[in-house]
mmCIF file with all atom_site columns, C-alpha atoms in Angstrom:
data_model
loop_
_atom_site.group_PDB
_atom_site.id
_atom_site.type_symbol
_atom_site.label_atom_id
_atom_site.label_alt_id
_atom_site.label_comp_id
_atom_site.label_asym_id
_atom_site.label_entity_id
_atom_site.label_seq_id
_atom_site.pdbx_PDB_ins_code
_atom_site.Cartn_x
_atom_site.Cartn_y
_atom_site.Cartn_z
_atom_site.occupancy
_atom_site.B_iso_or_equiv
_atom_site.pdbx_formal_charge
_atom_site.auth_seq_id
_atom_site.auth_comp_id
_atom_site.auth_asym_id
_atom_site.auth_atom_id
_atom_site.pdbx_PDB_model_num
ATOM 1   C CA . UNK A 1 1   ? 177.500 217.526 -109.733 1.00 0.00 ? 1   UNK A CA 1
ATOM 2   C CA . UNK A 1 2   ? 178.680 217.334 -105.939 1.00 0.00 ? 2   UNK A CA 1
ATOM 3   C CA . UNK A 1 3   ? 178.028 213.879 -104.302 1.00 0.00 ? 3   UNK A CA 1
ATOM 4   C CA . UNK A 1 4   ? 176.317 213.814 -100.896 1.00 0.00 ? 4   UNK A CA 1
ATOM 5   C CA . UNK A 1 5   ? 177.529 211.883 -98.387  1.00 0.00 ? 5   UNK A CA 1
ATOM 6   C CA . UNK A 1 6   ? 174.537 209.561 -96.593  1.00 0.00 ? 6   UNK A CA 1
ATOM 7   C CA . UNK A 1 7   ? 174.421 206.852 -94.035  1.00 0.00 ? 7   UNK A CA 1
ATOM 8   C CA . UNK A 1 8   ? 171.795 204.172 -94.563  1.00 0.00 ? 8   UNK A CA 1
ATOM 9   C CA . UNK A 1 9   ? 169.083 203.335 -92.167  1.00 0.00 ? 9   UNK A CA 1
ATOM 10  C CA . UNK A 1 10  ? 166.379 200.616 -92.237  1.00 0.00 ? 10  UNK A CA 1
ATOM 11  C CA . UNK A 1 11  ? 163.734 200.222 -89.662  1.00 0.00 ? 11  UNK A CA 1
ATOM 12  C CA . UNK A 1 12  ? 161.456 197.681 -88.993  1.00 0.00 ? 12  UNK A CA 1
ATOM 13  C CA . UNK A 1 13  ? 158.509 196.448 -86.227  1.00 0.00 ? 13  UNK A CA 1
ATOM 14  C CA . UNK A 1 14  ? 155.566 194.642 -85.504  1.00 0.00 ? 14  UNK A CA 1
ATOM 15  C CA . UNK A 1 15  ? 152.268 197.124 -85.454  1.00 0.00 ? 15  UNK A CA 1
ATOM 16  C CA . UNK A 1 16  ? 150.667 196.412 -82.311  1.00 0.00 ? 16  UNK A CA 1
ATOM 17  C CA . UNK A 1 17  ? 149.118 200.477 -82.159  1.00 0.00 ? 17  UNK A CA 1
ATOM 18  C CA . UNK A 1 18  ? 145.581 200.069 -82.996  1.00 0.00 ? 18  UNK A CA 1
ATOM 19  C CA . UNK A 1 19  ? 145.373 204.013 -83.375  1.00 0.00 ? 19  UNK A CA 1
ATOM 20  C CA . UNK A 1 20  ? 146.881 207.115 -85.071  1.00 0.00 ? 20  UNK A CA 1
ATOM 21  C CA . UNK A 1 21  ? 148.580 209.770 -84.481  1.00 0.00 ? 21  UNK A CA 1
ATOM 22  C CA . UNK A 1 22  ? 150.073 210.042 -81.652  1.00 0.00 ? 22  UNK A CA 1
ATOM 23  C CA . UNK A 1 23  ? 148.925 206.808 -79.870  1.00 0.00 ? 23  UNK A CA 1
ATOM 24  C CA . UNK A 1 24  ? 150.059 204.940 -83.298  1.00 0.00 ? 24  UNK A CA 1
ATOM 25  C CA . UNK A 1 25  ? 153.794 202.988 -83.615  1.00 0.00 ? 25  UNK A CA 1
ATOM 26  C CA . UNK A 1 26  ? 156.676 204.536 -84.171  1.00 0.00 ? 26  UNK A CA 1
ATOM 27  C CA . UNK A 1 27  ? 158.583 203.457 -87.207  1.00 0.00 ? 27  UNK A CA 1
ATOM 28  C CA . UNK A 1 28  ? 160.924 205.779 -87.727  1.00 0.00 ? 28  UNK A CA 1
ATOM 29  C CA . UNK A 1 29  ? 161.994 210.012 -86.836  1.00 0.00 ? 29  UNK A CA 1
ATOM 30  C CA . UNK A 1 30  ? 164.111 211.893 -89.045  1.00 0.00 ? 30  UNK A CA 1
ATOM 31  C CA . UNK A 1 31  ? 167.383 212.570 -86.644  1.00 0.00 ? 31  UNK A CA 1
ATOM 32  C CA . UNK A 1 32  ? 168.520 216.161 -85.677  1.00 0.00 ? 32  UNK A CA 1
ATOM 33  C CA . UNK A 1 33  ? 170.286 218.038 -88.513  1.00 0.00 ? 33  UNK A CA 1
ATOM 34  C CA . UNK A 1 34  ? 169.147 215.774 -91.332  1.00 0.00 ? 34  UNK A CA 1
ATOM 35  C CA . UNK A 1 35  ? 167.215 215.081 -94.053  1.00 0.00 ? 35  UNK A CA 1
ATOM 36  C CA . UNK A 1 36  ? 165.666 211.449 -94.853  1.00 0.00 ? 36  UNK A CA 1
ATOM 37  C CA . UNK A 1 37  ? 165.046 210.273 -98.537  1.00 0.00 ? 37  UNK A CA 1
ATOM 38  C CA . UNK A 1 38  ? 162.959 206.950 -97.888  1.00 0.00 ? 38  UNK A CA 1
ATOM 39  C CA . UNK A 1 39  ? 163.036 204.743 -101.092 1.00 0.00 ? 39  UNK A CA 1
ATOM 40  C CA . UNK A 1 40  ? 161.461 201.435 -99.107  1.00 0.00 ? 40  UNK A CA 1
ATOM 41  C CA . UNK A 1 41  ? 158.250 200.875 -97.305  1.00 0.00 ? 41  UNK A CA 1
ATOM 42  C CA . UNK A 1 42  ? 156.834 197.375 -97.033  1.00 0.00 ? 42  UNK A CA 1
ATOM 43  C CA . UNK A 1 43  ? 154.097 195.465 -95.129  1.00 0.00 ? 43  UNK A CA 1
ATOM 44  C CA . UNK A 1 44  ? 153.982 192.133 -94.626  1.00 0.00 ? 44  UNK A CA 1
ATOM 45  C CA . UNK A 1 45  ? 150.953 190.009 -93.487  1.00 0.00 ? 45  UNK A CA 1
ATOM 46  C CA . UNK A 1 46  ? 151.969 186.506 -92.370  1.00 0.00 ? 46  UNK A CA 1
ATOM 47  C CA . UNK A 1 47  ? 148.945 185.465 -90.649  1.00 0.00 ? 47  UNK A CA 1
ATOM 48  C CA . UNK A 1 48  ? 146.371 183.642 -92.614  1.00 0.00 ? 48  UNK A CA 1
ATOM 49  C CA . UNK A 1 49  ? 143.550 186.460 -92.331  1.00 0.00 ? 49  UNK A CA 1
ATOM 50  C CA . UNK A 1 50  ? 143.435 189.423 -93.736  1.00 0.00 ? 50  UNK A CA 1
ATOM 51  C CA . UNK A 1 51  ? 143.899 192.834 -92.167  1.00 0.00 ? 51  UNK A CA 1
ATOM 52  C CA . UNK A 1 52  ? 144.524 196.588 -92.599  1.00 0.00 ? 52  UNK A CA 1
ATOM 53  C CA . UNK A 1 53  ? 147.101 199.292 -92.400  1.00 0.00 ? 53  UNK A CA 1
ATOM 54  C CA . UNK A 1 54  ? 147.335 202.431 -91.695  1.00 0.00 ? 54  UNK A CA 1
ATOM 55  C CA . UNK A 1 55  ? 150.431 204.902 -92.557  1.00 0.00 ? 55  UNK A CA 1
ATOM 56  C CA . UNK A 1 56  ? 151.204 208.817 -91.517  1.00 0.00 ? 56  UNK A CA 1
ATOM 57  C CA . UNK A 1 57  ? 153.500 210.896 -91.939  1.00 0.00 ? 57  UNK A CA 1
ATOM 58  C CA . UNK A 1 58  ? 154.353 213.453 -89.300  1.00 0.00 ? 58  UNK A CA 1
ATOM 59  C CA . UNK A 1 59  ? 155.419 216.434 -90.321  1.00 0.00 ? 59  UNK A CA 1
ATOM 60  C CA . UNK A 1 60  ? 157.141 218.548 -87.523  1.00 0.00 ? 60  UNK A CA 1
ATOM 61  C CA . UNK A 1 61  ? 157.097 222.172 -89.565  1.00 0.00 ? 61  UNK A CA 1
ATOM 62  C CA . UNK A 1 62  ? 152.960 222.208 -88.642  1.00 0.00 ? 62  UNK A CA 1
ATOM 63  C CA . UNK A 1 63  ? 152.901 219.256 -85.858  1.00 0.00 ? 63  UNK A CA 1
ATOM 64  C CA . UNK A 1 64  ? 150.262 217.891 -88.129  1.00 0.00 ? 64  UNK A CA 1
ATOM 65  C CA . UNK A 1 65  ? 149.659 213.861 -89.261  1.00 0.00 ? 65  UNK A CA 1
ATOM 66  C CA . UNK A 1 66  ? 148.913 213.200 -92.411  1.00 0.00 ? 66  UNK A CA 1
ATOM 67  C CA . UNK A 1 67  ? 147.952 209.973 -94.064  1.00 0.00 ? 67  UNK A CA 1
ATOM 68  C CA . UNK A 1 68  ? 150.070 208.255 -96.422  1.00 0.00 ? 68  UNK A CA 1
ATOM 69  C CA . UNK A 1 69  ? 148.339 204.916 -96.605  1.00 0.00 ? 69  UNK A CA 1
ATOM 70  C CA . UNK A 1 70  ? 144.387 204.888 -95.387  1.00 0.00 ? 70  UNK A CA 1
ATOM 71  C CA . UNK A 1 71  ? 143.131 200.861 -94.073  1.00 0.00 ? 71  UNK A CA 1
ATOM 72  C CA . UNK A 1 72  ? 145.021 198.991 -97.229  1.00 0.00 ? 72  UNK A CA 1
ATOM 73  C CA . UNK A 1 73  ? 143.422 195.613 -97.645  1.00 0.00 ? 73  UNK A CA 1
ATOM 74  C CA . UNK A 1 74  ? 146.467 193.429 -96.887  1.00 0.00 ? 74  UNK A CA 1
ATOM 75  C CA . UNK A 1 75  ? 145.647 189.747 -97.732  1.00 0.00 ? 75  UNK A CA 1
ATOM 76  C CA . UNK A 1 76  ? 146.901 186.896 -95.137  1.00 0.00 ? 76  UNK A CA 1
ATOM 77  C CA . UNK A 1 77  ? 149.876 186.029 -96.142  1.00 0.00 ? 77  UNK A CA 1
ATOM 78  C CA . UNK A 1 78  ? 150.769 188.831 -98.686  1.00 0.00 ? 78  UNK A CA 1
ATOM 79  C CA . UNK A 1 79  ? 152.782 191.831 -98.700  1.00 0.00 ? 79  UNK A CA 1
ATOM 80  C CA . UNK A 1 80  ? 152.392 195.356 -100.090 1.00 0.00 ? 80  UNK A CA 1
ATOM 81  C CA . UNK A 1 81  ? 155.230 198.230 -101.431 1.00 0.00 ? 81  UNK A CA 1
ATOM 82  C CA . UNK A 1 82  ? 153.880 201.220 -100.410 1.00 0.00 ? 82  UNK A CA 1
ATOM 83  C CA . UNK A 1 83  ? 157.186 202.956 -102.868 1.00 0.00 ? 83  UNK A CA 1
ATOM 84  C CA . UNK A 1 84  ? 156.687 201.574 -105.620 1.00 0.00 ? 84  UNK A CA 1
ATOM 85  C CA . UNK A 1 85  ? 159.236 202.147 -108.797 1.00 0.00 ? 85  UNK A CA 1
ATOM 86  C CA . UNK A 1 86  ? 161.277 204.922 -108.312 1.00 0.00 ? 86  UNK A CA 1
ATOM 87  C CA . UNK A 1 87  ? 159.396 206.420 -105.610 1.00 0.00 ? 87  UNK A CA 1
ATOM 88  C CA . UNK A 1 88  ? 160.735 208.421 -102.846 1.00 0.00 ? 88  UNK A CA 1
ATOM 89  C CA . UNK A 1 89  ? 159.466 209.715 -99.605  1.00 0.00 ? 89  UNK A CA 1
ATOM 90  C CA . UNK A 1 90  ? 161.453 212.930 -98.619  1.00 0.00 ? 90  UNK A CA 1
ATOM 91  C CA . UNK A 1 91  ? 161.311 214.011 -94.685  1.00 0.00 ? 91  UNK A CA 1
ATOM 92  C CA . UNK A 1 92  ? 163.369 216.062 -92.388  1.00 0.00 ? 92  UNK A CA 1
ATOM 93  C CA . UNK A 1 93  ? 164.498 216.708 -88.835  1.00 0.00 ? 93  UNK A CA 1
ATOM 94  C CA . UNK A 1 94  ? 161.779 215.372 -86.620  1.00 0.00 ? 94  UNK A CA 1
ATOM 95  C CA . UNK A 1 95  ? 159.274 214.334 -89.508  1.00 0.00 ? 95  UNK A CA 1
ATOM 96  C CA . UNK A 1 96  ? 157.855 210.560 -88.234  1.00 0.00 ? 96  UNK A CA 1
ATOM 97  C CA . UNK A 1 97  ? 156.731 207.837 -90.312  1.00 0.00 ? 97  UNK A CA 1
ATOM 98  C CA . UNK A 1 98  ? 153.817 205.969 -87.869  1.00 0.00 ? 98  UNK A CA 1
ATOM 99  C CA . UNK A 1 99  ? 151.876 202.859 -87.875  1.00 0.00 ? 99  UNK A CA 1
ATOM 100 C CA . UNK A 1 100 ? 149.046 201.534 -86.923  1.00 0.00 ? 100 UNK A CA 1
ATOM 101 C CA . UNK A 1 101 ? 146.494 198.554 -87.781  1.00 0.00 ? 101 UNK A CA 1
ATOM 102 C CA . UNK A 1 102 ? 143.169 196.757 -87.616  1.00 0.00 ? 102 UNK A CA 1
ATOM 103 C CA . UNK A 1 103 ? 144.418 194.631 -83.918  1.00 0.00 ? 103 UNK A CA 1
ATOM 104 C CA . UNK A 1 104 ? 145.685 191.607 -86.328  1.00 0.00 ? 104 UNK A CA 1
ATOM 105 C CA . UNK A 1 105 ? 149.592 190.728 -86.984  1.00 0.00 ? 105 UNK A CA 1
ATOM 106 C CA . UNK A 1 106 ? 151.451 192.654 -89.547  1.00 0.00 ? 106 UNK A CA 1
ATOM 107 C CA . UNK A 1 107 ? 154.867 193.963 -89.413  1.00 0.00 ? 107 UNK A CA 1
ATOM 108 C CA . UNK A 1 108 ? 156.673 197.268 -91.757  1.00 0.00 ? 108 UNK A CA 1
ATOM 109 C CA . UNK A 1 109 ? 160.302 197.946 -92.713  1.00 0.00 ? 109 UNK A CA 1
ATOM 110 C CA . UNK A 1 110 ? 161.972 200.754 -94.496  1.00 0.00 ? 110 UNK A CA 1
ATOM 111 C CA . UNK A 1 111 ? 165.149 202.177 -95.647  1.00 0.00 ? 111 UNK A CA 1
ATOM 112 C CA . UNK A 1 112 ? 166.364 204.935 -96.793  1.00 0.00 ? 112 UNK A CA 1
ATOM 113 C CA . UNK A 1 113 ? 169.369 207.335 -96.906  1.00 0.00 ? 113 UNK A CA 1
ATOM 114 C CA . UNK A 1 114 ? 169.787 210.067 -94.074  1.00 0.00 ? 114 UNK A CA 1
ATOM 115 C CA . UNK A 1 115 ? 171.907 213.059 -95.000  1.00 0.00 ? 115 UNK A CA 1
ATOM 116 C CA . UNK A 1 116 ? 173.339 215.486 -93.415  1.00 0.00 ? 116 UNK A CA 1
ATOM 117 C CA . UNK A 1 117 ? 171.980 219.260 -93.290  1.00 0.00 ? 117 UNK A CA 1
ATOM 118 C CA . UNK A 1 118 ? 173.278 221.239 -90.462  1.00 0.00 ? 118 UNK A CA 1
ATOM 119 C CA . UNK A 1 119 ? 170.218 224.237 -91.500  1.00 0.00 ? 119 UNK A CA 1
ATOM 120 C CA . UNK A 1 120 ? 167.602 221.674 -90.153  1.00 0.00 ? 120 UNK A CA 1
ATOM 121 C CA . UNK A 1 121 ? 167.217 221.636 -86.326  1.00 0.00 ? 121 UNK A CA 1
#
């Protein structure tokens, strides 16, 4: 088995984008030349009320958004995995994970591994 060579990358924000697609937050693009494998994805509430979240995935071969995670219940105060296990989100060059919420506080992170593929533009 060859080993791949990765850099890590984690990425994280408040949601303030009360909207998808394209008006939605930013969490995180998939560089030039690279793949993504994304093995964390977490929400955090830490206000004491209890609000929603919304999660797409941009895929760049169609331009299309498509929904990962559609208004999770997030209790005040709690937090949620969206990858749980052994779960992995795979992206490449120019695929987006975006954000966006109910208008209350909640913050995401991820991480992942970002490899390099000089086929992908």
């Amino acid at each position: 088995m060859v080993a791949r060579n990765y850099n890590t990358v984690s990425k994280a924000l408040s949601i303030a984008a009360t909207s998808g697609g394209a008006s939605a937050d930013v969490l995180y693009t998939c560089p030039p030349n690279h793949d993504a494998e994304i093995d964390f994805l977490h929400v955090t509430n830490g206000a004491a009320s209890t609000d929603n979240v919304y999660i797409q995935w941009y895929h760049a071969d169609d331009t299309t958004y498509y929904t990962i995670v559609n208004a999770k219940s997030i209790a005040g105060n709690d937090v949620y995995d969206v990858l749980q296990g052994s779960n992995v989100f795979y992206m490449h060059s120019g695929d987006k994970i975006v954000v966006y919420n109910g208008g209350g506080t909640l913050g995401v992170a991820l991480s992942g591994k970002e490899f390099f593929n000089p086929h992908r533009t």
